[in-house]
Coordinates of C-alpha atoms in Angstrom, one line a residue:
M1 CA -41.4 -21.4 -37.9
T2 CA -41.7 -17.8 -36.5
L3 CA -39.0 -15.2 -36.6
Y4 CA -38.7 -15.5 -32.8
T5 CA -38.2 -19.3 -33.1
C6 CA -35.6 -18.9 -35.8
R7 CA -33.7 -16.4 -33.6
M8 CA -33.8 -18.8 -30.6
V9 CA -32.5 -21.8 -32.7
R10 CA -29.8 -19.6 -34.2
F11 CA -28.6 -18.5 -30.7
F12 CA -28.8 -22.0 -29.2
P13 CA -25.0 -22.7 -29.7
A14 CA -24.2 -19.4 -28.1
I15 CA -26.4 -20.3 -25.1
V16 CA -24.5 -23.6 -24.7
A17 CA -21.1 -21.9 -25.0
L18 CA -22.1 -19.3 -22.4
L19 CA -23.2 -22.0 -19.9
A20 CA -19.9 -23.9 -20.5
A21 CA -17.7 -20.9 -20.1
L22 CA -17.9 -20.7 -16.3
P23 CA -15.8 -17.5 -15.9
L24 CA -13.4 -17.1 -13.0
P25 CA -14.3 -14.7 -10.1
A26 CA -13.0 -11.2 -10.1
A27 CA -9.2 -10.7 -9.6
Y28 CA -7.9 -11.2 -6.1
S29 CA -11.0 -12.8 -4.7
G30 CA -10.9 -16.5 -3.9
R31 CA -11.2 -19.2 -1.3
D32 CA -7.5 -19.9 -1.0
L33 CA -5.4 -16.7 -0.8
F34 CA -1.7 -16.0 0.1
V35 CA 0.0 -12.9 1.4
P36 CA 3.8 -13.5 0.8
I37 CA 5.0 -11.3 3.7
A38 CA 3.6 -10.8 7.2
G39 CA 5.0 -10.5 10.7
R40 CA 5.8 -8.3 13.6
G41 CA 8.8 -7.5 15.8
I42 CA 11.6 -5.0 16.4
G43 CA 14.3 -4.4 13.8
H44 CA 18.1 -4.0 14.4
D45 CA 17.6 -0.2 14.3
G46 CA 14.8 -0.2 16.9
R47 CA 12.0 0.3 14.4
A48 CA 8.9 -1.7 15.1
F49 CA 7.2 -3.5 12.2
S50 CA 3.7 -5.0 12.3
T51 CA 0.9 -6.3 10.0
S52 CA -2.6 -5.0 9.6
L53 CA -5.1 -7.2 7.8
W54 CA -8.5 -6.5 6.2
L55 CA -10.9 -9.4 5.3
T56 CA -14.2 -9.0 3.4
N57 CA -16.9 -11.5 2.9
L58 CA -18.1 -11.0 -0.7
S59 CA -21.4 -12.7 -0.1
G60 CA -24.2 -10.4 0.9
R61 CA -26.4 -13.4 1.9
D62 CA -24.3 -16.1 3.7
P63 CA -21.7 -16.1 6.4
V64 CA -18.2 -17.4 5.6
D65 CA -15.9 -19.5 7.7
V66 CA -12.2 -18.4 7.4
R67 CA -9.0 -20.0 8.5
I68 CA -5.8 -17.9 8.7
A69 CA -2.5 -19.9 8.8
F70 CA 0.9 -18.4 9.5
L71 CA 3.7 -19.9 7.4
Q72 CA 7.0 -19.1 9.2
S73 CA 9.9 -18.0 7.1
G74 CA 12.9 -20.2 6.3
H75 CA 11.5 -23.8 6.6
A76 CA 8.6 -26.0 5.6
N77 CA 5.3 -25.6 7.4
P78 CA 3.4 -28.9 7.2
S79 CA 1.2 -28.1 10.2
P80 CA 1.2 -24.3 10.5
R81 CA -0.5 -22.4 13.3
T82 CA -4.1 -21.7 12.3
T83 CA -6.8 -19.3 13.6
A84 CA -10.5 -19.8 12.7
M85 CA -13.2 -17.1 12.5
R86 CA -16.6 -16.4 10.9
L87 CA -17.5 -13.3 8.9
G88 CA -21.2 -12.4 8.5
P89 CA -22.8 -11.5 5.2
S90 CA -20.9 -8.6 3.5
E91 CA -18.8 -8.2 6.7
T92 CA -15.4 -6.6 6.7
R93 CA -13.1 -7.3 9.7
A94 CA -10.0 -5.2 10.3
F95 CA -7.0 -6.4 12.4
E96 CA -4.9 -3.3 13.1
D97 CA -2.0 -5.3 14.5
L98 CA -1.8 -9.0 14.1
G99 CA -0.2 -10.4 17.2
A100 CA 0.8 -13.6 18.9
G101 CA -2.7 -15.0 18.4
I102 CA -1.9 -15.3 14.7
F103 CA 1.9 -15.6 14.6
G104 CA 2.3 -17.7 17.8
A105 CA 5.0 -15.4 19.1
E106 CA 5.5 -11.6 19.7
S107 CA 8.2 -11.6 17.1
A108 CA 7.9 -13.6 13.8
I109 CA 8.1 -13.2 10.1
G110 CA 6.6 -15.3 7.3
A111 CA 3.5 -15.4 5.1
L112 CA -0.2 -15.8 5.5
R113 CA -2.6 -18.4 4.0
I114 CA -6.3 -17.5 4.1
E115 CA -8.8 -20.3 3.4
A116 CA -12.5 -19.6 3.2
S117 CA -15.7 -21.5 2.6
S118 CA -16.7 -18.9 0.0
D119 CA -15.0 -16.0 -1.8
V120 CA -13.3 -13.4 0.3
V121 CA -10.9 -10.5 -0.4
A122 CA -7.9 -9.8 1.8
H123 CA -5.5 -6.9 2.0
T124 CA -2.5 -6.1 4.3
H125 CA -0.3 -3.3 5.4
I126 CA 3.2 -3.9 6.6
N127 CA 3.7 -1.0 9.1
I128 CA 7.0 0.5 10.2
R129 CA 7.4 2.9 13.1
G130 CA 10.4 4.4 14.8
P131 CA 11.0 3.8 18.5
A132 CA 10.1 7.4 19.4
D133 CA 7.5 8.0 16.7
P134 CA 3.8 8.5 17.4
I135 CA 1.3 6.2 15.8
A136 CA 0.5 8.9 13.2
A137 CA 4.1 8.6 11.9
T138 CA 3.5 4.9 11.0
V139 CA 4.6 4.1 7.4
P140 CA 2.6 1.3 5.6
T141 CA 3.4 -0.7 2.5
A142 CA 0.3 -2.4 1.1
F143 CA 0.0 -5.9 -0.3
N144 CA -3.0 -7.6 -1.7
A145 CA -3.6 -11.3 -1.0
I146 CA -3.2 -13.4 -4.2
P147 CA -5.3 -16.4 -5.1
A148 CA -3.5 -19.7 -5.1
R149 CA -4.8 -20.4 -8.6
F150 CA -2.4 -17.8 -9.9
A151 CA 0.8 -19.3 -8.4
A152 CA 3.6 -20.4 -10.8
G153 CA 4.6 -24.0 -11.0
K154 CA 6.7 -26.3 -13.1
G155 CA 6.9 -25.1 -16.7
Q156 CA 5.4 -21.7 -15.8
S157 CA 6.9 -18.2 -15.3
S158 CA 5.9 -15.0 -13.6
I159 CA 7.6 -11.6 -13.4
I160 CA 7.7 -8.7 -11.0
Q161 CA 8.4 -5.2 -12.4
G162 CA 10.1 -2.4 -10.5
F163 CA 13.3 -4.3 -9.5
S164 CA 16.1 -2.0 -8.6
T165 CA 19.5 -2.4 -6.9
G166 CA 22.8 -0.7 -6.7
T167 CA 21.4 2.8 -7.5
S168 CA 21.5 4.0 -3.9
P169 CA 22.6 2.6 -0.6
L170 CA 19.5 4.2 0.9
L171 CA 17.1 2.1 -1.1
H172 CA 16.6 -1.6 -0.3
Y173 CA 14.8 -4.1 -2.6
K174 CA 13.3 -7.2 -1.1
L175 CA 11.6 -10.2 -2.7
Y176 CA 9.1 -12.3 -0.9
L177 CA 8.1 -15.8 -1.9
V178 CA 5.8 -18.5 -0.5
E179 CA 5.0 -22.0 -1.7
T180 CA 1.3 -22.7 -1.9
T181 CA 0.6 -26.5 -2.2
G182 CA 2.7 -28.1 0.6
Q183 CA 5.0 -29.6 -2.0
P184 CA 8.6 -28.7 -2.8
V185 CA 9.6 -26.8 -5.9
Y186 CA 12.8 -25.9 -7.7
L187 CA 12.9 -22.5 -9.3
D188 CA 15.1 -20.4 -11.6
L189 CA 15.2 -16.8 -10.4
D190 CA 16.5 -14.4 -13.1
V191 CA 17.2 -10.7 -12.9
V192 CA 16.5 -9.0 -16.2
D193 CA 17.8 -5.5 -16.9
E194 CA 16.2 -2.5 -18.7
K195 CA 17.2 -3.8 -22.1
G196 CA 15.7 -7.2 -21.5
R197 CA 19.0 -8.9 -21.0
E198 CA 19.5 -11.5 -18.2
A199 CA 21.8 -9.9 -15.7
A200 CA 21.9 -12.6 -13.0
D201 CA 20.6 -16.1 -12.5
H202 CA 19.9 -17.8 -9.1
K203 CA 18.7 -21.3 -8.4
L204 CA 16.2 -21.6 -5.6
F205 CA 14.5 -24.4 -3.6
L206 CA 11.4 -23.9 -1.5
A207 CA 10.0 -26.6 0.8
G208 CA 6.2 -27.1 1.2
F209 CA 4.5 -24.0 2.5
E210 CA 7.8 -22.3 3.0
A211 CA 8.1 -18.5 3.0
R212 CA 11.3 -16.8 2.0
T213 CA 12.6 -13.3 2.0
I214 CA 15.5 -12.4 -0.4
E215 CA 17.5 -9.2 0.1
A216 CA 18.5 -8.0 -3.4
R217 CA 21.6 -6.2 -2.3
E218 CA 22.9 -9.3 -0.4
E219 CA 21.9 -11.8 -3.2
F220 CA 23.1 -9.7 -6.1
P221 CA 25.8 -7.4 -4.7
S222 CA 27.5 -6.6 -8.0
L223 CA 24.3 -5.5 -9.9
N224 CA 23.5 -1.9 -10.8
I225 CA 20.0 -1.9 -12.2
S226 CA 17.6 1.0 -11.9
S227 CA 14.4 -0.4 -13.5
G228 CA 14.6 -4.1 -14.2
L229 CA 12.4 -7.0 -13.3
I230 CA 12.5 -10.4 -11.5
R231 CA 11.4 -13.5 -13.3
I232 CA 10.8 -16.9 -11.6
S233 CA 10.4 -20.1 -13.6
G234 CA 9.2 -23.4 -12.2
V235 CA 11.9 -26.0 -13.0
N236 CA 10.9 -29.1 -11.0
G237 CA 8.7 -30.4 -8.2
S238 CA 5.0 -30.3 -7.6
G239 CA 5.0 -27.0 -5.7
R240 CA 3.8 -23.6 -6.8
V241 CA 4.9 -20.1 -5.8
I242 CA 3.4 -16.7 -5.2
M243 CA 5.7 -13.7 -4.8
A244 CA 5.8 -10.0 -4.3
G245 CA 8.5 -7.3 -4.1
S246 CA 9.1 -4.0 -2.4
Q247 CA 11.6 -1.2 -2.5
V248 CA 12.0 0.7 0.8
S249 CA 13.9 3.9 1.7
T250 CA 16.0 3.4 4.8
V251 CA 15.6 7.1 5.6
T252 CA 11.8 7.6 5.3
Q253 CA 10.8 3.9 5.4
Y254 CA 8.3 4.6 2.6
G255 CA 8.0 1.6 0.3
T256 CA 6.4 0.6 -3.0
A257 CA 4.9 -2.9 -3.3
D258 CA 5.3 -4.7 -6.6
E259 CA 3.0 -7.6 -7.3
M260 CA 3.7 -10.6 -9.6
S261 CA 2.1 -11.1 -13.0
L262 CA -0.8 -13.5 -12.6
V263 CA -0.3 -16.9 -14.1
A264 CA -3.3 -18.0 -16.1
T265 CA -3.5 -21.8 -16.4
P266 CA -5.1 -22.8 -19.8
R267 CA -8.6 -24.3 -19.3
S268 CA -8.8 -28.0 -20.0
P269 CA -11.5 -29.2 -22.4
L270 CA -14.8 -30.1 -20.7
P271 CA -15.5 -33.8 -20.3
L272 CA -18.1 -35.3 -22.7
T273 CA -20.6 -35.8 -19.8
E274 CA -20.5 -32.1 -18.9
L275 CA -20.9 -31.0 -22.6
I276 CA -24.0 -33.3 -22.8
A277 CA -25.4 -31.9 -19.6
Y278 CA -24.9 -28.3 -20.7
S279 CA -26.5 -29.2 -24.1
V280 CA -29.6 -30.7 -22.4
I281 CA -29.9 -27.6 -20.2
G282 CA -29.7 -25.3 -23.2
A283 CA -32.3 -27.4 -25.1
V284 CA -34.7 -27.3 -22.1
I285 CA -34.3 -23.5 -22.0
V286 CA -35.1 -23.2 -25.7
I287 CA -38.2 -25.6 -25.4
V288 CA -39.6 -23.6 -22.5
L289 CA -39.2 -20.3 -24.3
L290 CA -40.8 -21.8 -27.4
K291 CA -43.8 -23.1 -25.4
R292 CA -44.3 -19.7 -23.8
R293 CA -44.1 -18.0 -27.2
S294 CA -46.7 -20.4 -28.8
G295 CA -49.0 -20.2 -25.8

């Protein structure tokens, strides 16, 4: 047996393990994505808010079919309004102001679900502009679309850092949640202070494909936390939740977006049939290489 053959036999288990690994795509790309806050309308102070969306087809070879569903806030959305489109290879399409074509009304608030036939990346800006302000004075807060595979379900937890309330009446913190499976879910929502102590506990129910906005000052009026975090834990139900947070200045309207920690579901062991198939593939590769070497 040649030195080359010995090396190939020695590396055979590594080849099989590599074939069986099947790594996940890069973070934030996927075929089922959620943006937990989107909408447009006029606020009580006359400021206009709108949503800009960017979609990118990651394939440089094939077009991708995309469906955008709007999940209206405050109730289940078993049959949401959906808009279909196609992106060419490597195409990025920008929507500067999503309107009634997506939301179904001139004024609406909720979340977006983006389904695609192959991997895409999506990014949004929630834009705020005063009634007399020029377009150049628009203030955006950015949110990335999060793959559904990272949603938190029963027995899982996720956190958002940057939670703050009570420090100034001019700063408002909002939490945005959306259910991702069409099934109900019961959650524990905990506020944890800077020292890691639980400062508040809130029970929460979300219906299937329901979006929800929580105003921290209204939900936790007695808290005074400058740099804590929000933790959600799935308690019951088959649903799963994606969330994001933001702290906005009521004076400048500038905001910071806080994204959830991504929930990594443990990989289940491969079935015996798949292990055999990968082993056969690895053996074929070794045999071909050995034949080429001997020839």
